DNA sequence: GAATCAAGCGGACGCAAGTCCGCTTTAAGC
DNA sequence: GCTTAAAGCGGACTTGCGTCCGCTTGATTC
């Protein structure tokens, strides 16, 4: 008896995975990663992934209901890594909340940078509605919100500020589509985005 | 000899529309508006629109390459209205640039509010990449940018601020998907969004 | 090690998007 | 008003997503 991750990354109680299922999952992820790197997310069909993984389309779809969630699964490891890094920053007693926040936004930018193709996936990655409902988004927003509240508590921020809204708004420029547009279409550098974003942190 | 609008709203020189084409265009827009209002953008297929407008699918697609651009065409009038209103605000000599900016953001919020269904269209409206390349977005960003620069010129804003970036970032929370999420999923009021947004204007 | 049955599998199928190309209509020139 | 070529038309077709449901397989129990 163990824990499993459902397709949106939530942990779900349940018996452990059947061995054939586990084998197929590994094959799917391996094949998908390969094809995505080789030709780009947008140029690979679910059909092809299932064929190359020697698995039926139904099997692929049951585990990963769409290409976006398959990309998410590939992002699982990098995401955990980001979260570990951030936890570490949050624990540093020498940093004020505002500094922690800037640091956090910085790490997010680098995360975007490292994983932009999987995150964006030629319009075919996780659709925005799903993204905003995804636990990873809640985690980001919760982190920002916590830091803003902490700053208010320490009188480093106007207590009348609608921190709930500001948390959402600070993350908005990092929405994948916009980030991609800035980086790949307009050619803005990641550093400039980082800096601009930090300049928006209130206080 | 006259002017015509291409499917992304740009004016394009060319002979005036053939009469049959004009008739079909009117019928398509009329039918689409009706169906969208009746059942919601997401529940209507292009196929059905073409059938009900008594027009071939090819015809529909040549004029409106996808559902999003069809929605845009329906938003044409409201958009012009918004632009007229904004021009008026920008002309008022009694307002400081920062006040004009707040006013502008306010109007944008009300525009979103009035047209959310066509703008969002159950994930099937204009895809984000097209939206950011659309002249309507350029207009918004240009307006914000102009006001920020004016504020810098008048020493009402730190001259080291990356106004280019800030213009993008201020508009980011108004991206349709996020706005829709806040309004329809989280239930945040339009007024709260307006206020929150204004609080982010630097200076 | 046989029986059981839920979990897993996979390909045929349905659906809507978007393309293609031969046919029709319009309106401009004579 | 006839000719003509360019603009417009429209439905058959292709493609890829996602579903459905009868079959198979693996773990568990006795």
CSV table of C-alpha atoms (C1' of nucleotides) in Angstrom, one decimal:
chain,number,residue,atom,x,y,z
A,1,UNK,CA,0.0,0.0,0.0
A,2,UNK,CA,1.5,3.3,-1.0
A,3,UNK,CA,0.8,6.7,-2.6
A,4,UNK,CA,0.5,7.6,-6.2
A,5,UNK,CA,0.4,10.9,-8.0
A,6,UNK,CA,-2.7,11.6,-10.1
A,7,UNK,CA,-2.4,13.3,-13.4
A,8,UNK,CA,-2.5,16.8,-11.8
A,9,UNK,CA,0.3,16.0,-9.4
A,10,UNK,CA,-1.8,15.5,-6.3
A,11,UNK,CA,-0.9,12.6,-4.1
A,12,UNK,CA,-3.7,10.1,-4.0
A,13,UNK,CA,-4.0,7.2,-1.6
A,14,UNK,CA,-4.2,3.8,-3.3
A,15,UNK,CA,-2.6,0.5,-3.8
A,16,UNK,CA,0.8,0.6,-5.4
A,17,UNK,CA,1.1,0.6,-9.2
A,18,UNK,CA,0.7,-2.7,-11.0
A,19,UNK,CA,4.1,-3.7,-12.5
A,20,UNK,CA,2.9,-3.6,-16.1
A,21,UNK,CA,1.4,-0.2,-15.5
A,22,UNK,CA,4.7,1.0,-14.0
A,23,UNK,CA,6.7,-0.3,-16.9
A,24,UNK,CA,4.4,1.4,-19.4
A,25,UNK,CA,4.5,4.7,-17.5
A,26,UNK,CA,8.3,4.7,-17.6
A,27,UNK,CA,8.3,3.9,-21.2
A,28,UNK,CA,5.8,6.6,-22.0
A,29,UNK,CA,7.8,9.3,-20.1
A,30,UNK,CA,11.1,8.2,-21.7
A,31,UNK,CA,9.7,8.2,-25.2
A,32,UNK,CA,7.9,11.5,-24.7
A,33,UNK,CA,11.0,13.2,-23.4
A,34,UNK,CA,13.0,12.0,-26.3
A,35,UNK,CA,10.5,13.1,-29.0
A,36,UNK,CA,9.8,16.4,-27.3
A,37,UNK,CA,13.5,17.2,-27.2
A,38,UNK,CA,14.1,16.0,-30.7
A,39,UNK,CA,11.3,17.8,-32.5
A,40,UNK,CA,9.5,20.1,-30.0
A,41,UNK,CA,6.3,19.5,-28.0
A,42,UNK,CA,4.1,21.0,-30.7
A,43,UNK,CA,5.3,18.7,-33.4
A,44,UNK,CA,4.7,15.4,-31.6
A,45,UNK,CA,1.2,13.8,-31.5
A,46,UNK,CA,-0.2,11.8,-28.7
A,47,UNK,CA,-0.8,9.1,-31.3
A,48,UNK,CA,2.9,8.9,-32.1
A,49,UNK,CA,3.9,8.8,-28.5
A,50,UNK,CA,1.6,5.9,-27.8
A,51,UNK,CA,2.9,4.1,-30.9
A,52,UNK,CA,6.6,4.6,-30.1
A,53,UNK,CA,6.0,3.6,-26.5
A,54,UNK,CA,4.2,0.4,-27.8
A,55,UNK,CA,1.1,1.3,-25.8
A,56,UNK,CA,-2.5,1.8,-26.9
A,57,UNK,CA,-3.8,5.3,-27.2
A,58,UNK,CA,-6.4,4.6,-24.5
A,59,UNK,CA,-3.6,3.7,-22.1
A,60,UNK,CA,-1.7,6.8,-22.8
A,61,UNK,CA,-4.8,9.0,-22.4
A,62,UNK,CA,-5.9,7.3,-19.2
A,63,UNK,CA,-2.7,8.1,-17.5
A,64,UNK,CA,-2.1,11.5,-19.1
A,65,UNK,CA,-5.4,13.0,-20.3
A,66,UNK,CA,-3.7,15.5,-22.5
A,67,UNK,CA,-0.3,16.6,-23.8
A,68,UNK,CA,-0.1,19.3,-21.2
A,69,UNK,CA,-0.4,16.9,-18.3
A,70,UNK,CA,2.2,14.7,-19.9
A,71,UNK,CA,4.5,17.7,-20.0
A,72,UNK,CA,3.8,18.4,-16.3
A,73,UNK,CA,4.8,14.8,-15.5
A,74,UNK,CA,8.1,15.5,-17.2
A,75,UNK,CA,8.5,18.7,-15.2
A,76,UNK,CA,7.9,16.8,-11.9
A,77,UNK,CA,11.6,16.5,-11.0
A,78,UNK,CA,12.6,20.1,-11.9
A,79,UNK,CA,9.6,21.3,-9.9
A,80,UNK,CA,10.6,19.4,-6.8
A,81,UNK,CA,14.1,20.8,-7.2
A,82,UNK,CA,12.7,24.3,-7.4
A,83,UNK,CA,10.7,23.7,-4.3
A,84,UNK,CA,13.6,22.4,-2.4
A,85,UNK,CA,15.7,25.4,-3.3
A,86,UNK,CA,12.9,27.8,-2.4
A,87,UNK,CA,12.3,26.1,1.0
A,88,UNK,CA,16.0,26.7,1.7
A,89,UNK,CA,15.7,30.4,0.9
A,90,UNK,CA,12.6,30.8,3.0
A,91,UNK,CA,14.5,29.3,5.9
A,92,UNK,CA,17.3,31.8,5.9
A,93,UNK,CA,16.9,34.1,8.9
A,94,UNK,CA,19.2,36.8,7.5
A,95,UNK,CA,16.7,37.8,4.8
A,96,UNK,CA,13.8,40.1,5.2
A,97,UNK,CA,10.5,39.0,3.7
A,98,UNK,CA,10.9,41.4,0.8
A,99,UNK,CA,14.3,40.0,0.0
A,100,UNK,CA,13.0,36.5,0.2
A,101,UNK,CA,10.3,37.5,-2.2
A,102,UNK,CA,12.7,38.9,-4.7
A,103,UNK,CA,14.8,35.8,-4.4
A,104,UNK,CA,11.8,33.6,-4.9
A,105,UNK,CA,10.8,35.5,-8.1
A,106,UNK,CA,14.3,35.1,-9.3
A,107,UNK,CA,14.3,31.4,-8.9
A,108,UNK,CA,10.9,31.2,-10.7
A,109,UNK,CA,12.4,33.1,-13.6
A,110,UNK,CA,15.3,30.7,-13.8
A,111,UNK,CA,12.9,27.8,-13.6
A,112,UNK,CA,10.9,29.2,-16.5
A,113,UNK,CA,14.1,29.7,-18.4
A,114,UNK,CA,15.2,26.1,-17.9
A,115,UNK,CA,11.9,24.5,-18.8
A,116,UNK,CA,10.3,26.9,-21.2
A,117,UNK,CA,9.8,24.4,-24.0
A,118,UNK,CA,7.9,21.9,-21.8
A,119,UNK,CA,6.0,24.7,-20.1
A,120,UNK,CA,5.0,26.3,-23.3
A,121,UNK,CA,4.9,23.5,-25.7
A,122,UNK,CA,3.9,25.4,-28.8
A,123,UNK,CA,0.4,26.3,-27.4
A,124,UNK,CA,-0.2,22.7,-26.6
A,125,UNK,CA,1.1,22.4,-23.0
A,126,UNK,CA,-1.2,22.7,-20.0
A,127,UNK,CA,-4.1,25.0,-20.9
A,128,UNK,CA,-4.2,28.1,-18.7
A,129,UNK,CA,-7.4,27.1,-16.8
A,130,UNK,CA,-5.7,23.9,-15.7
A,131,UNK,CA,-2.5,25.7,-14.9
A,132,UNK,CA,-4.3,28.1,-12.5
A,133,UNK,CA,-6.0,25.2,-10.8
A,134,UNK,CA,-2.8,23.1,-10.6
A,135,UNK,CA,-1.3,22.7,-7.1
A,136,UNK,CA,2.0,24.1,-8.4
A,137,UNK,CA,0.3,27.4,-9.0
A,138,UNK,CA,-1.3,27.3,-5.5
A,139,UNK,CA,2.1,26.7,-4.1
A,140,UNK,CA,3.6,29.7,-5.9
A,141,UNK,CA,0.8,32.0,-5.0
A,142,UNK,CA,0.7,30.7,-1.4
A,143,UNK,CA,4.4,31.4,-1.1
A,144,UNK,CA,4.2,35.0,-2.3
A,145,UNK,CA,1.1,35.6,-0.2
A,146,UNK,CA,2.9,34.3,2.9
A,147,UNK,CA,5.8,36.6,2.4
A,148,UNK,CA,3.6,39.6,1.7
A,149,UNK,CA,1.7,39.0,4.9
A,150,UNK,CA,4.9,38.6,6.9
A,151,UNK,CA,6.1,41.9,5.5
A,152,UNK,CA,2.8,43.6,6.6
A,153,UNK,CA,3.2,42.0,10.0
A,154,UNK,CA,6.6,43.5,10.3
A,155,UNK,CA,5.3,47.0,9.2
A,156,UNK,CA,7.4,46.8,6.1
A,157,UNK,CA,4.3,47.1,3.9
A,158,UNK,CA,1.1,49.1,4.0
A,159,UNK,CA,-1.5,47.1,5.9
A,160,UNK,CA,-4.2,48.4,3.6
A,161,UNK,CA,-2.7,46.6,0.6
A,162,UNK,CA,-4.8,43.9,-0.9
A,163,UNK,CA,-2.1,41.3,-0.5
A,164,UNK,CA,-4.3,38.6,-2.0
A,165,UNK,CA,-4.6,40.5,-5.2
A,166,UNK,CA,-1.0,41.6,-5.3
A,167,UNK,CA,0.1,38.0,-4.9
A,168,UNK,CA,-1.9,37.1,-8.0
A,169,UNK,CA,-0.7,40.1,-9.9
A,170,UNK,CA,3.0,39.6,-9.2
A,171,UNK,CA,2.8,36.1,-10.7
A,172,UNK,CA,0.8,37.2,-13.7
A,173,UNK,CA,3.8,38.4,-15.8
A,174,UNK,CA,5.3,35.0,-15.3
A,175,UNK,CA,2.3,33.2,-17.0
A,176,UNK,CA,4.0,31.0,-19.6
A,177,UNK,CA,2.4,32.5,-22.7
A,178,UNK,CA,3.5,36.0,-21.7
A,179,UNK,CA,6.9,34.9,-20.6
A,180,UNK,CA,7.4,33.1,-23.9
A,181,UNK,CA,6.2,36.1,-25.8
A,182,UNK,CA,8.7,38.3,-24.1
A,183,UNK,CA,11.6,35.9,-24.4
A,184,UNK,CA,11.2,34.3,-27.8
A,185,UNK,CA,9.2,37.0,-29.7
A,186,UNK,CA,10.4,40.3,-28.3
A,187,UNK,CA,13.8,39.0,-27.2
A,188,UNK,CA,13.8,40.5,-23.8
A,189,UNK,CA,16.5,38.9,-21.6
A,190,UNK,CA,15.7,36.8,-18.6
A,191,UNK,CA,17.7,39.2,-16.4
A,192,UNK,CA,15.6,42.1,-17.5
A,193,UNK,CA,12.5,40.3,-16.6
A,194,UNK,CA,13.9,39.4,-13.2
A,195,UNK,CA,14.8,43.0,-12.5
A,196,UNK,CA,11.6,44.4,-13.8
A,197,UNK,CA,9.6,42.0,-11.7
A,198,UNK,CA,11.5,42.8,-8.6
A,199,UNK,CA,10.9,46.5,-9.2
A,200,UNK,CA,7.2,45.8,-8.9
A,201,UNK,CA,7.3,44.3,-5.5
A,202,UNK,CA,5.6,46.9,-3.3
A,203,UNK,CA,7.1,48.6,-0.3
B,1,UNK,CA,-11.8,51.3,-54.2
B,2,UNK,CA,-11.8,51.3,-50.4
B,3,UNK,CA,-10.4,49.7,-47.2
B,4,UNK,CA,-11.1,46.4,-45.7
B,5,UNK,CA,-10.2,44.8,-42.4
B,6,UNK,CA,-8.2,41.6,-42.4
B,7,UNK,CA,-9.0,38.9,-39.9
B,8,UNK,CA,-6.7,40.3,-37.3
B,9,UNK,CA,-8.4,43.7,-37.4
B,10,UNK,CA,-5.7,45.5,-39.5
B,11,UNK,CA,-6.9,47.7,-42.2
B,12,UNK,CA,-5.8,46.5,-45.6
B,13,UNK,CA,-5.9,48.3,-48.9
B,14,UNK,CA,-8.0,46.6,-51.6
B,15,UNK,CA,-11.0,46.8,-53.7
B,16,UNK,CA,-14.3,47.0,-51.9
B,17,UNK,CA,-15.9,43.8,-50.9
B,18,UNK,CA,-17.9,41.9,-53.5
B,19,UNK,CA,-21.6,42.1,-52.8
B,20,UNK,CA,-22.0,38.4,-52.2
B,21,UNK,CA,-19.1,38.4,-49.8
B,22,UNK,CA,-20.5,41.3,-47.9
B,23,UNK,CA,-23.9,39.5,-47.6
B,24,UNK,CA,-22.2,36.4,-46.3
B,25,UNK,CA,-20.1,38.3,-43.9
B,26,UNK,CA,-23.1,39.9,-42.3
B,27,UNK,CA,-24.9,36.6,-42.1
B,28,UNK,CA,-22.0,34.9,-40.5
B,29,UNK,CA,-21.6,37.6,-37.8
B,30,UNK,CA,-25.3,37.7,-37.1
B,31,UNK,CA,-25.6,33.9,-36.8
B,32,UNK,CA,-22.4,33.6,-34.7
B,33,UNK,CA,-23.5,36.4,-32.3
B,34,UNK,CA,-26.9,34.6,-31.9
B,35,UNK,CA,-25.4,31.2,-31.3
B,36,UNK,CA,-22.7,32.4,-28.9
B,37,UNK,CA,-25.2,34.3,-26.8
B,38,UNK,CA,-27.6,31.4,-26.8
B,39,UNK,CA,-25.2,28.6,-25.9
B,40,UNK,CA,-21.8,30.1,-25.1
B,41,UNK,CA,-18.8,30.3,-27.4
B,42,UNK,CA,-17.4,26.9,-26.3
B,43,UNK,CA,-20.6,25.0,-27.3
B,44,UNK,CA,-20.8,26.2,-30.8
B,45,UNK,CA,-18.8,24.6,-33.6
B,46,UNK,CA,-17.5,26.4,-36.7
B,47,UNK,CA,-19.4,23.7,-38.7
B,48,UNK,CA,-22.6,24.7,-37.1
B,49,UNK,CA,-22.0,28.4,-37.7
B,50,UNK,CA,-21.3,27.8,-41.4
B,51,UNK,CA,-24.4,25.6,-41.7
B,52,UNK,CA,-26.7,28.0,-40.0
B,53,UNK,CA,-25.3,30.9,-42.1
B,54,UNK,CA,-25.9,28.8,-45.2
B,55,UNK,CA,-22.3,29.2,-46.2
B,56,UNK,CA,-19.6,26.6,-46.8
B,57,UNK,CA,-17.0,25.8,-44.2
B,58,UNK,CA,-14.3,27.0,-46.5
B,59,UNK,CA,-15.9,30.3,-46.9
B,60,UNK,CA,-16.3,30.7,-43.1
B,61,UNK,CA,-12.6,29.7,-42.5
B,62,UNK,CA,-11.2,31.9,-45.2
B,63,UNK,CA,-12.8,35.0,-43.7
B,64,UNK,CA,-12.3,33.9,-40.0
B,65,UNK,CA,-9.4,31.4,-39.7
B,66,UNK,CA,-10.6,30.3,-36.3
B,67,UNK,CA,-13.2,30.9,-33.7
B,68,UNK,CA,-11.1,33.4,-31.8
B,69,UNK,CA,-10.8,35.7,-34.8
B,70,UNK,CA,-14.5,35.4,-35.3
B,71,UNK,CA,-15.0,36.5,-31.7
B,72,UNK,CA,-12.6,39.4,-32.3
B,73,UNK,CA,-14.8,40.5,-35.2
B,74,UNK,CA,-17.8,40.6,-32.9
B,75,UNK,CA,-15.7,42.6,-30.4
B,76,UNK,CA,-14.9,45.2,-33.1
B,77,UNK,CA,-17.6,47.7,-32.1
B,78,UNK,CA,-17.1,47.5,-28.3
B,79,UNK,CA,-13.4,47.9,-28.9
B,80,UNK,CA,-13.8,51.0,-31.0
B,81,UNK,CA,-16.1,52.3,-28.2
B,82,UNK,CA,-13.4,51.7,-25.6
B,83,UNK,CA,-10.8,53.4,-27.7
B,84,UNK,CA,-13.0,56.5,-28.2
B,85,UNK,CA,-13.6,56.7,-24.4
B,86,UNK,CA,-9.9,56.3,-23.7
B,87,UNK,CA,-8.9,59.0,-26.2
B,88,UNK,CA,-11.2,61.3,-24.4
B,89,UNK,CA,-9.6,60.6,-21.0
B,90,UNK,CA,-6.1,61.0,-22.4
B,91,UNK,CA,-7.1,64.4,-23.7
B,92,UNK,CA,-8.2,65.8,-20.3
B,93,UNK,CA,-5.6,68.4,-19.3
B,94,UNK,CA,-6.7,68.3,-15.6
B,95,UNK,CA,-5.4,64.8,-15.1
B,96,UNK,CA,-1.8,63.8,-14.2
B,97,UNK,CA,-0.4,60.9,-16.2
B,98,UNK,CA,-0.7,58.6,-13.2
B,99,UNK,CA,-4.4,59.5,-12.9
B,100,UNK,CA,-4.9,58.9,-16.5
B,101,UNK,CA,-3.3,55.6,-16.2
B,102,UNK,CA,-5.5,54.5,-13.4
B,103,UNK,CA,-8.5,55.7,-15.3
B,104,UNK,CA,-7.3,53.7,-18.3
B,105,UNK,CA,-6.9,50.5,-16.3
B,106,UNK,CA,-10.4,51.1,-14.9
B,107,UNK,CA,-11.9,51.3,-18.4
B,108,UNK,CA,-10.1,48.2,-19.4
B,109,UNK,CA,-11.5,46.3,-16.5
B,110,UNK,CA,-15.0,47.4,-17.4
B,111,UNK,CA,-14.4,46.3,-21.0
B,112,UNK,CA,-13.3,42.9,-19.8
B,113,UNK,CA,-16.4,42.7,-17.7
B,114,UNK,CA,-18.8,43.6,-20.5
B,115,UNK,CA,-17.2,41.2,-23.0
B,116,UNK,CA,-15.8,38.4,-20.9
B,117,UNK,CA,-17.6,35.6,-22.7
B,118,UNK,CA,-16.5,36.6,-26.2
B,119,UNK,CA,-13.0,37.3,-24.9
B,120,UNK,CA,-12.7,34.0,-23.0
B,121,UNK,CA,-14.9,31.8,-25.1
B,122,UNK,CA,-14.5,28.7,-23.0
B,123,UNK,CA,-10.7,28.4,-23.9
B,124,UNK,CA,-11.6,28.6,-27.6
B,125,UNK,CA,-11.3,32.3,-28.2
B,126,UNK,CA,-8.2,34.0,-29.5
B,127,UNK,CA,-5.2,31.9,-28.4
B,128,UNK,CA,-2.7,33.9,-26.2
B,129,UNK,CA,0.0,34.1,-28.8
B,130,UNK,CA,-2.3,35.7,-31.3
B,131,UNK,CA,-3.7,38.0,-28.6
B,132,UNK,CA,-0.3,39.4,-27.8
B,133,UNK,CA,0.4,39.9,-31.5
B,134,UNK,CA,-3.0,41.6,-32.1
B,135,UNK,CA,-3.0,45.4,-32.7
B,136,UNK,CA,-5.5,45.8,-29.8
B,137,UNK,CA,-2.7,44.6,-27.4
B,138,UNK,CA,-0.2,46.9,-29.0
B,139,UNK,CA,-2.6,49.7,-28.5
B,140,UNK,CA,-3.1,48.9,-24.8
B,141,UNK,CA,0.6,48.5,-24.1
B,142,UNK,CA,1.5,51.6,-26.1
B,143,UNK,CA,-1.0,53.7,-24.1
B,144,UNK,CA,0.4,52.5,-20.8
B,145,UNK,CA,3.9,53.0,-22.0
B,146,UNK,CA,3.2,56.6,-23.2
B,147,UNK,CA,1.7,57.5,-19.8
B,148,UNK,CA,4.5,56.0,-17.9
B,149,UNK,CA,7.0,57.9,-20.0
B,150,UNK,CA,5.1,61.1,-19.5
B,151,UNK,CA,5.2,60.6,-15.8
B,152,UNK,CA,8.9,60.0,-15.9
B,153,UNK,CA,9.3,63.2,-17.9
B,154,UNK,CA,7.4,65.1,-15.3
B,155,UNK,CA,9.6,63.7,-12.5
B,156,UNK,CA,6.6,61.8,-11.1
B,157,UNK,CA,8.4,58.5,-11.5
B,158,UNK,CA,11.9,57.1,-11.0
B,159,UNK,CA,13.7,57.6,-14.3
B,160,UNK,CA,15.6,54.3,-13.7
B,161,UNK,CA,12.3,52.3,-13.9
B,162,UNK,CA,12.2,49.9,-16.8
B,163,UNK,CA,8.9,51.4,-18.2
B,164,UNK,CA,8.9,49.0,-21.1
B,165,UNK,CA,8.7,46.1,-18.7
B,166,UNK,CA,6.3,47.7,-16.3
B,167,UNK,CA,3.9,48.4,-19.1
B,168,UNK,CA,3.8,44.7,-20.0
B,169,UNK,CA,3.5,43.7,-16.3
B,170,UNK,CA,0.7,46.1,-15.5
B,171,UNK,CA,-1.4,44.5,-18.3
B,172,UNK,CA,-0.5,41.0,-17.4
B,173,UNK,CA,-3.1,40.6,-14.6
B,174,UNK,CA,-5.7,41.5,-17.2
B,175,UNK,CA,-4.9,38.6,-19.5
B,176,UNK,CA,-8.2,37.0,-20.2
B,177,UNK,CA,-7.5,33.6,-18.7
B,178,UNK,CA,-6.4,35.1,-15.5
B,179,UNK,CA,-9.2,37.6,-15.3
B,180,UNK,CA,-11.7,34.9,-16.0
B,181,UNK,CA,-10.2,32.7,-13.3
B,182,UNK,CA,-10.4,35.5,-10.8
B,183,UNK,CA,-13.9,36.5,-11.7
B,184,UNK,CA,-15.6,33.2,-12.4
B,185,UNK,CA,-13.7,30.7,-10.4
B,186,UNK,CA,-12.5,32.6,-7.4
B,187,UNK,CA,-15.4,35.1,-7.4
B,188,UNK,CA,-13.2,38.2,-6.9
B,189,UNK,CA,-15.3,41.3,-7.8
B,190,UNK,CA,-14.4,43.6,-10.7
B,191,UNK,CA,-14.1,46.5,-8.3
B,192,UNK,CA,-11.5,44.7,-6.2
B,193,UNK,CA,-9.5,43.9,-9.4
B,194,UNK,CA,-9.6,47.6,-10.4
B,195,UNK,CA,-8.5,48.7,-7.0
B,196,UNK,CA,-5.7,46.1,-6.7
B,197,UNK,CA,-4.4,47.0,-10.1
B,198,UNK,CA,-4.3,50.7,-9.4
B,199,UNK,CA,-2.4,50.0,-6.3
B,200,UNK,CA,0.3,48.4,-8.4
B,201,UNK,CA,0.9,51.5,-10.5
B,202,UNK,CA,4.3,52.7,-9.4
B,203,UNK,CA,5.1,56.1,-8.0
C,1,DG,C1',-1.7,-23.4,-7.9
C,2,DA,C1',-6.6,-22.3,-9.2
C,3,DA,C1',-10.1,-18.9,-8.9
C,4,DT,C1',-11.4,-14.3,-8.8
C,5,DC,C1',-11.9,-9.6,-10.1
C,6,DA,C1',-10.3,-5.1,-10.2
C,7,DA,C1',-6.9,-2.7,-12.6
C,8,DG,C1',-5.0,-2.1,-16.8
C,9,DC,C1',-5.0,-2.2,-21.8
C,10,DG,C1',-5.6,-0.8,-26.7
C,11,DG,C1',-7.6,-0.1,-31.0
C,12,DA,C1',-11.8,1.2,-33.4
C,13,DC,C1',-14.6,5.0,-33.4
C,14,DG,C1',-16.7,9.7,-33.2
C,15,DC,C1',-16.0,14.5,-33.6
C,16,DA,C1',-14.6,19.0,-34.8
C,17,DA,C1',-10.8,21.7,-36.8
C,18,DG,C1',-8.8,23.3,-40.6
C,19,DT,C1',-7.3,22.5,-45.8
C,20,DC,C1',-7.8,21.9,-50.7
C,21,DC,C1',-9.3,22.5,-55.1
C,22,DG,C1',-12.5,22.5,-58.9
C,23,DC,C1',-16.8,25.2,-59.7
C,24,DT,C1',-19.5,29.6,-59.7
C,25,DT,C1',-20.3,34.5,-59.5
C,26,DT,C1',-19.3,39.1,-59.9
C,27,DA,C1',-18.1,43.3,-61.9
C,28,DA,C1',-14.9,45.6,-65.1
C,29,DG,C1',-13.5,46.4,-69.8
C,30,DC,C1',-14.9,46.6,-74.3
D,1,DG,C1',-24.6,42.7,-73.2
D,2,DC,C1',-20.6,39.5,-73.8
D,3,DT,C1',-16.2,38.2,-72.3
D,4,DT,C1',-13.0,37.3,-68.9
D,5,DA,C1',-10.2,36.8,-65.0
D,6,DA,C1',-10.1,37.4,-60.4
D,7,DA,C1',-12.6,36.8,-56.2
D,8,DG,C1',-15.4,34.1,-53.9
D,9,DC,C1',-17.6,29.7,-52.7
D,10,DG,C1',-18.4,25.1,-50.5
D,11,DG,C1',-18.2,20.4,-49.5
D,12,DA,C1',-15.2,16.4,-49.4
D,13,DC,C1',-11.1,15.2,-47.1
D,14,DT,C1',-7.4,14.8,-43.9
D,15,DT,C1',-5.7,15.0,-39.3
D,16,DG,C1',-5.3,14.7,-34.5
D,17,DC,C1',-7.7,14.7,-30.2
D,18,DG,C1',-10.1,12.2,-26.9
D,19,DT,C1',-13.6,8.4,-25.7
D,20,DC,C1',-15.5,3.9,-25.2
D,21,DC,C1',-15.8,-0.7,-24.2
D,22,DG,C1',-14.8,-5.6,-24.6
D,23,DC,C1',-10.5,-8.1,-23.7
D,24,DT,C1',-6.2,-9.3,-20.9
D,25,DT,C1',-3.3,-9.6,-17.0
D,26,DG,C1',-1.5,-9.4,-12.5
D,27,DA,C1',-2.1,-9.6,-7.6
D,28,DT,C1',-4.6,-11.8,-3.9
D,29,DT,C1',-7.0,-15.2,-1.4
D,30,DC,C1',-7.9,-19.8,-0.2
